[in-house]
PQR file with spaces between the fields and no chain letter, atoms N, CA, C, O and H, PARSE charges and radii, in Angstrom:
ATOM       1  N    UNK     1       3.699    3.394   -8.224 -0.4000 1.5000
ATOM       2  CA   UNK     1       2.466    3.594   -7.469 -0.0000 2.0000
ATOM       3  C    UNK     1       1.299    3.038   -8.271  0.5500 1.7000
ATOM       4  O    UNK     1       0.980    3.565   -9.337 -0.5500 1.4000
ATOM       5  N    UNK     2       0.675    2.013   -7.794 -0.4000 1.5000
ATOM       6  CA   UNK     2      -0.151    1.526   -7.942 -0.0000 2.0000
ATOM       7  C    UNK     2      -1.833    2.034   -7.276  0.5500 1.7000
ATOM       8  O    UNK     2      -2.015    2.447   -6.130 -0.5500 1.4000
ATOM       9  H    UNK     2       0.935    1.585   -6.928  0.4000 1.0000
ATOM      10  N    UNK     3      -2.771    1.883   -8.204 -0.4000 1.5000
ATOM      11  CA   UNK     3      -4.403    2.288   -8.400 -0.0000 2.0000
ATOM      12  C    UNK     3      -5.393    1.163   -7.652  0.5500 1.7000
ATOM      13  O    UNK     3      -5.754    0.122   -8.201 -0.5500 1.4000
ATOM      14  H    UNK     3      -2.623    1.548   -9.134  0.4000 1.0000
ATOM      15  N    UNK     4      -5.656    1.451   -6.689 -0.4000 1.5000
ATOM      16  CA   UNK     4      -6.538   -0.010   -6.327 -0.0000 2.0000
ATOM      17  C    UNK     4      -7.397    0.132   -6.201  0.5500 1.7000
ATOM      18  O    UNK     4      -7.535    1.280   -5.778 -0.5500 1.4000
ATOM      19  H    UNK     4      -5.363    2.297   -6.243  0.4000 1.0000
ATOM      20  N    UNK     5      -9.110   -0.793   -6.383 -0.4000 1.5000
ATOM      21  CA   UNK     5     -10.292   -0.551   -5.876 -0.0000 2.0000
ATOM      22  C    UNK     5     -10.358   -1.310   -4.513  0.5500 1.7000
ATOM      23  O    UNK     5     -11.124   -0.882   -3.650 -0.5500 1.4000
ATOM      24  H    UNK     5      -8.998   -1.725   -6.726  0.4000 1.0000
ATOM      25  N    UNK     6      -9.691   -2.273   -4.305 -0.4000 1.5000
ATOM      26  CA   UNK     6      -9.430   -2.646   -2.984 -0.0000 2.0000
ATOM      27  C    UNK     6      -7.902   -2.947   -2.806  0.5500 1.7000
ATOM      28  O    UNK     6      -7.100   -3.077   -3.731 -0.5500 1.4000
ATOM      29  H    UNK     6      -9.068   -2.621   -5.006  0.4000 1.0000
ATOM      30  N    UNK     7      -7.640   -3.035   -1.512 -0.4000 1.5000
ATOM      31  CA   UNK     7      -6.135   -3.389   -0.900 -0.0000 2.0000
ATOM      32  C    UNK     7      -6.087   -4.712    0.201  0.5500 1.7000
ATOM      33  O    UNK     7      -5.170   -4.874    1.006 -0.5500 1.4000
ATOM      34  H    UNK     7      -8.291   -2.929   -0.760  0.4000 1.0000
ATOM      35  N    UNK     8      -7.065   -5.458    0.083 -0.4000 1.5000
ATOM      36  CA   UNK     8      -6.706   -6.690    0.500 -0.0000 2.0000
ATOM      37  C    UNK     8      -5.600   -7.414    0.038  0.5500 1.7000
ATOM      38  O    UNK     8      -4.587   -7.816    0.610 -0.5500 1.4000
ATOM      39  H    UNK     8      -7.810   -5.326   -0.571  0.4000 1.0000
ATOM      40  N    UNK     9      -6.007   -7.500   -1.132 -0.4000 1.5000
ATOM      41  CA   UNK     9      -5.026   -8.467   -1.909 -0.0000 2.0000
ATOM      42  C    UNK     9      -3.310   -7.850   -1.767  0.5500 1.7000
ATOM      43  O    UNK     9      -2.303   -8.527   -1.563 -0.5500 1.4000
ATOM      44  H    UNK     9      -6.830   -7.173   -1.597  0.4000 1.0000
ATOM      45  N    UNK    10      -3.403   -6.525   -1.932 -0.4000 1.5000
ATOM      46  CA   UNK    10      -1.975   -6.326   -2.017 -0.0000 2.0000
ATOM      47  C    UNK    10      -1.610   -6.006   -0.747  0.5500 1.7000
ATOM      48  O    UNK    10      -0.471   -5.547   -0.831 -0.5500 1.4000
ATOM      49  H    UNK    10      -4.222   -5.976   -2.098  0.4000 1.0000
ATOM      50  N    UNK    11      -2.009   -6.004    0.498 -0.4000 1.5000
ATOM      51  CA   UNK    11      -1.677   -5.959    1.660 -0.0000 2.0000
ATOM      52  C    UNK    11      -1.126   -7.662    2.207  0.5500 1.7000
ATOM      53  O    UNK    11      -0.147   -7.938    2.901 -0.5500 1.4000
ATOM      54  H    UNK    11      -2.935   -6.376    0.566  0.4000 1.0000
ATOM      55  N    UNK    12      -2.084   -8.528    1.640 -0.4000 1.5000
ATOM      56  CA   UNK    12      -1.570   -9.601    2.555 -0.0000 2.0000
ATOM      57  C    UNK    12      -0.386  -10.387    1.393  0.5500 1.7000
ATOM      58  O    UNK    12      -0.187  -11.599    1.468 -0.5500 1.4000
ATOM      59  H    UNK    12      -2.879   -8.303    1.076  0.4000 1.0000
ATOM      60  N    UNK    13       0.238   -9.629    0.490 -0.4000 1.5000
ATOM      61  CA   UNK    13       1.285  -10.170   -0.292 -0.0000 2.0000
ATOM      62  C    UNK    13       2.477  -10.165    0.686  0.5500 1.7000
ATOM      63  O    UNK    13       3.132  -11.159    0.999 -0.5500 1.4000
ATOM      64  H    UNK    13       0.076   -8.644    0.430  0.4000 1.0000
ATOM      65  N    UNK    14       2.613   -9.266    0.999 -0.4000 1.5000
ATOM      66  CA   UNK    14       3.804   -9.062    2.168 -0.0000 2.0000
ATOM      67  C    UNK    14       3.767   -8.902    3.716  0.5500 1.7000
ATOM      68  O    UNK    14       2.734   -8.366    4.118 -0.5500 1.4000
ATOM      69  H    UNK    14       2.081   -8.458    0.745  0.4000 1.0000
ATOM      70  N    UNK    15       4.693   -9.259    4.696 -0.4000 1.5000
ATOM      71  CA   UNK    15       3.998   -9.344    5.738 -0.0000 2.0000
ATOM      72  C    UNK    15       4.286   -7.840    6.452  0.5500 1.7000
ATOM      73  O    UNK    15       3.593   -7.379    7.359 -0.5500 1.4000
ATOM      74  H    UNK    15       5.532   -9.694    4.370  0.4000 1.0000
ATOM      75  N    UNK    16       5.463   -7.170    5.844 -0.4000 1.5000
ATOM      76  CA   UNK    16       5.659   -5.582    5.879 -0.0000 2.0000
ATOM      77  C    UNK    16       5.136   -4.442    5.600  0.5500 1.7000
ATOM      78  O    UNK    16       5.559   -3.313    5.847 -0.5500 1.4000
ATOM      79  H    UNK    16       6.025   -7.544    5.107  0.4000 1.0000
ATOM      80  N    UNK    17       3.855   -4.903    4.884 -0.4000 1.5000
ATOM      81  CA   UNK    17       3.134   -3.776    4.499 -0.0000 2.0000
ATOM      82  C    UNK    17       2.439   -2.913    5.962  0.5500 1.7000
ATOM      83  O    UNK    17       2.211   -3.284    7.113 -0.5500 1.4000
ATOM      84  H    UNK    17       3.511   -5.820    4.684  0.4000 1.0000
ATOM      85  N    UNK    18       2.280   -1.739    5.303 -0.4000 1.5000
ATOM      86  CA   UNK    18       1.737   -1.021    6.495 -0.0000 2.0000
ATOM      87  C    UNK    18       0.372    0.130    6.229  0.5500 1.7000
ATOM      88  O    UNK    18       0.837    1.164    5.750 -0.5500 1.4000
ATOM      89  H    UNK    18       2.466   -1.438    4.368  0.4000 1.0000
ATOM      90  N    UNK    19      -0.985    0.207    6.391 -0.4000 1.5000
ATOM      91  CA   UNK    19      -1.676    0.564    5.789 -0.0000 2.0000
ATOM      92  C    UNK    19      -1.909    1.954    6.373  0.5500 1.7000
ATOM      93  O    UNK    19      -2.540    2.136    7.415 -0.5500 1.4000
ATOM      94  H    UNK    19      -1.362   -0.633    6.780  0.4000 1.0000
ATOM      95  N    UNK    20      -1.257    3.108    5.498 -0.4000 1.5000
ATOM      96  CA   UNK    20      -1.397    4.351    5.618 -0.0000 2.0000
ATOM      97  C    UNK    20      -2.239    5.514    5.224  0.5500 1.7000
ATOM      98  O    UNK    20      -2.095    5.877    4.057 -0.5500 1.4000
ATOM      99  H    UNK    20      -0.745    2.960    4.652  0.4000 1.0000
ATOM     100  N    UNK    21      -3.464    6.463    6.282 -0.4000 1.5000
ATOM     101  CA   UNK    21      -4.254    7.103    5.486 -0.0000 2.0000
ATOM     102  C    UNK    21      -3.486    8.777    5.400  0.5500 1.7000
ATOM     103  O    UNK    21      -3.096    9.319    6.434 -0.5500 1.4000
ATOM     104  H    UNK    21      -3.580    6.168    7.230  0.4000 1.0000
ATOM     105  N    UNK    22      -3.371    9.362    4.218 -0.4000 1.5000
ATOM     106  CA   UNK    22      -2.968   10.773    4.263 -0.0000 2.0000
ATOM     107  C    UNK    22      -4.208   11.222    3.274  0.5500 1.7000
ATOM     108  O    UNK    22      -4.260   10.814    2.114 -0.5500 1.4000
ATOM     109  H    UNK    22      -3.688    8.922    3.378  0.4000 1.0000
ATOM     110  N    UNK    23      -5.207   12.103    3.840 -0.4000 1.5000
ATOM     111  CA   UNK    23      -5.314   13.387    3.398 -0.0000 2.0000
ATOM     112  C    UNK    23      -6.499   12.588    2.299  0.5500 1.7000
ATOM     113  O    UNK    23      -6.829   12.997    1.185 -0.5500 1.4000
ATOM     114  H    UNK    23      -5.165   12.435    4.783  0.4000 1.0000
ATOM     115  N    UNK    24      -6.965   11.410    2.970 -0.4000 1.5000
ATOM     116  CA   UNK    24      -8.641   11.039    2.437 -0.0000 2.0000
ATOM     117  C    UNK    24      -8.235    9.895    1.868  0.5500 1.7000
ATOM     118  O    UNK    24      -9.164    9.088    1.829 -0.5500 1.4000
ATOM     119  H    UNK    24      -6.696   11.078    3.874  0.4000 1.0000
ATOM     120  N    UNK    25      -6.578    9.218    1.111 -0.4000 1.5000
ATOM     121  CA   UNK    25      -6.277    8.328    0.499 -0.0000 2.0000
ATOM     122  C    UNK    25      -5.976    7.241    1.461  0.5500 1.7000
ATOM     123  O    UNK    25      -5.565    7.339    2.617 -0.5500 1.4000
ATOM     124  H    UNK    25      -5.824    9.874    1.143  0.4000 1.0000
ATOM     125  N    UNK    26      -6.311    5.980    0.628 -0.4000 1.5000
ATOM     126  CA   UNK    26      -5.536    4.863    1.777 -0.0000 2.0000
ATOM     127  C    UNK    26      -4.053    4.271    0.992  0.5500 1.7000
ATOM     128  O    UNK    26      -4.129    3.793   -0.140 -0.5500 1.4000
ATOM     129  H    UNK    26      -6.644    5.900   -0.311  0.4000 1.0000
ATOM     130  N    UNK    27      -3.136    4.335    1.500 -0.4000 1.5000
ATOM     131  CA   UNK    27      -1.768    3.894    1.102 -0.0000 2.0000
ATOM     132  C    UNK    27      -1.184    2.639    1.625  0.5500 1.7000
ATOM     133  O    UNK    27      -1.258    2.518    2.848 -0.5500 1.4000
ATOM     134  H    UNK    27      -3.075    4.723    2.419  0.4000 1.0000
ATOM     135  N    UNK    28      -0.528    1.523    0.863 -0.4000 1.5000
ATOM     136  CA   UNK    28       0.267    0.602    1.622 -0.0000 2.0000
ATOM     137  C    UNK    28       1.295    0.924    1.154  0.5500 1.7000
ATOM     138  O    UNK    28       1.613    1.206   -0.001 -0.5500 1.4000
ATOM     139  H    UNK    28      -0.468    1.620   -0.130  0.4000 1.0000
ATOM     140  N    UNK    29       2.016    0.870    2.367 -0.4000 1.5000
ATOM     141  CA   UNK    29       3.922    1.068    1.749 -0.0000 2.0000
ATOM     142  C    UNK    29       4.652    0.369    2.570  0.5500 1.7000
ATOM     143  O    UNK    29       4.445    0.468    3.779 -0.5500 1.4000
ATOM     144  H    UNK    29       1.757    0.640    3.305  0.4000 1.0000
ATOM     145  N    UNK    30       5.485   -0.336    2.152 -0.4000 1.5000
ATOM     146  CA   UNK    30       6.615   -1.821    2.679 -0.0000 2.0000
ATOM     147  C    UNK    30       7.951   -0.441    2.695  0.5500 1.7000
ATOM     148  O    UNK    30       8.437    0.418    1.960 -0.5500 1.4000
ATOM     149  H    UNK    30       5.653   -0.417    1.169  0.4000 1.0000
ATOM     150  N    UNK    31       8.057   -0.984    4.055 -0.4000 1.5000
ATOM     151  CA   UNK    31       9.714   -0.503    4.405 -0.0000 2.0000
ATOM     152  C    UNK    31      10.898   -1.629    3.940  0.5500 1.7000
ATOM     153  O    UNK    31      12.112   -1.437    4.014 -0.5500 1.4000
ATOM     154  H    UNK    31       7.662   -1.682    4.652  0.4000 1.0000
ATOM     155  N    UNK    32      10.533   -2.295    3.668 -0.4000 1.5000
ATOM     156  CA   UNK    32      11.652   -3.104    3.333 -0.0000 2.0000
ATOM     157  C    UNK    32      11.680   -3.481    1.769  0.5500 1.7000
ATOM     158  O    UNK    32      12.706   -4.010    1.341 -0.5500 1.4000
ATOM     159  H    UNK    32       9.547   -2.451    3.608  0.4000 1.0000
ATOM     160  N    UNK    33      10.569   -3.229    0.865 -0.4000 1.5000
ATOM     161  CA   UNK    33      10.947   -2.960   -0.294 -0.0000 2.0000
ATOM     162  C    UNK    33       9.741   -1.381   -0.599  0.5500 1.7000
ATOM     163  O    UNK    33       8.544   -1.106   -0.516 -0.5500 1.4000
ATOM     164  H    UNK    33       9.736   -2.800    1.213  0.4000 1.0000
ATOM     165  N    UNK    34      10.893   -0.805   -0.928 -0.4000 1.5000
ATOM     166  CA   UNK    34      10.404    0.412   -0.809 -0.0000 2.0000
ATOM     167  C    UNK    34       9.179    0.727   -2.452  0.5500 1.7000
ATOM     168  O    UNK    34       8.106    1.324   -2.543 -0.5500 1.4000
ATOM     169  H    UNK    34      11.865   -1.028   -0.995  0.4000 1.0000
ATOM     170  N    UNK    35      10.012    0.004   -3.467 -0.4000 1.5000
ATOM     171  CA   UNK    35       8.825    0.043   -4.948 -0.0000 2.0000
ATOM     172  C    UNK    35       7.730   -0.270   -4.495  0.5500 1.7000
ATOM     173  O    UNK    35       6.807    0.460   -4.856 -0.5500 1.4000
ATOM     174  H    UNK    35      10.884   -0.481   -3.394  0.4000 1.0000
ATOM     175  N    UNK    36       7.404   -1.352   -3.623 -0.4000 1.5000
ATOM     176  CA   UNK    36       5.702   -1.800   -3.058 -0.0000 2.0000
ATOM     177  C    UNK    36       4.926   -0.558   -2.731  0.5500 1.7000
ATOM     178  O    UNK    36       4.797   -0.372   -1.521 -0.5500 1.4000
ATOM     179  H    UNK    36       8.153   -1.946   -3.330  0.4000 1.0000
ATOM     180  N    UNK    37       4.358    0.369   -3.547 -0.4000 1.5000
ATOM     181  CA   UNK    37       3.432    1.414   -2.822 -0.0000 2.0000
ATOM     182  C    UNK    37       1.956    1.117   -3.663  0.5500 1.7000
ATOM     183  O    UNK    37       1.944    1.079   -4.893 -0.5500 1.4000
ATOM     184  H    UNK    37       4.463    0.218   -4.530  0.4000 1.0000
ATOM     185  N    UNK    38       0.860    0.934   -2.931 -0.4000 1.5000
ATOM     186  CA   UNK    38      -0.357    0.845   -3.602 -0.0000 2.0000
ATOM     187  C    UNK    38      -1.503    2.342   -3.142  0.5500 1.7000
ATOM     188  O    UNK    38      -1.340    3.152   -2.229 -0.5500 1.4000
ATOM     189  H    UNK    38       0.870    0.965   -1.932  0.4000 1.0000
ATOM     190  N    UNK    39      -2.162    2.296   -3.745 -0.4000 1.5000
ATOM     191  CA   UNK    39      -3.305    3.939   -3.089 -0.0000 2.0000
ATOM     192  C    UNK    39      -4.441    3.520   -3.717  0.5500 1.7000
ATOM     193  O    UNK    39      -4.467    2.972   -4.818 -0.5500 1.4000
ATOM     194  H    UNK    39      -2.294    1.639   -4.487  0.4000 1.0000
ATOM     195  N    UNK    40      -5.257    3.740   -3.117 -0.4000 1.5000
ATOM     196  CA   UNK    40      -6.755    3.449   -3.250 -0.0000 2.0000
ATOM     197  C    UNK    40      -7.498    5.246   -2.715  0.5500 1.7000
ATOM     198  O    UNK    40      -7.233    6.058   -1.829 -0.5500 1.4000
ATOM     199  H    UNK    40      -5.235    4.186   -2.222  0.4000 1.0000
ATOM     200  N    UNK    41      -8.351    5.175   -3.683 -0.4000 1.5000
ATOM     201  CA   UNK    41      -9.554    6.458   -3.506 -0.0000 2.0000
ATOM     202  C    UNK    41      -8.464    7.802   -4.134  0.5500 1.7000
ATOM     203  O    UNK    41      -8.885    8.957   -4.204 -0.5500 1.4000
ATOM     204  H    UNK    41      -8.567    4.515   -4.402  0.4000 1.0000
C-alpha cells in the first residue's frame, strides 16, 4: 500500500484500476493484479 499526494499518475498506469472512496480515503485497487493498491488522504 502505497501513500499518494495525487493518483493520476498511478491510476492511468493500468487500465484496471478502479478508484475507490471508503470512509474519507481515496483508494485505487486493480483486480487483476491485486499488489497495485495506492491511498491518498
Amino acid at each position: 500500500m502505497r501513500v499518494r499526494n495525487s493518483l493520476k499518475s498511478a491510476k492511468t498506469r493500468d487500465k484496471n484500476c478502479r478508484v475507490v472512496r471508503r470512509k474519507g480515503r481515496v483508494y485505487i485497487i486493480n483486480k487483476k493484479n491485486p499488489r497495485m493498491k495506492v491511498r491518498q488522504g
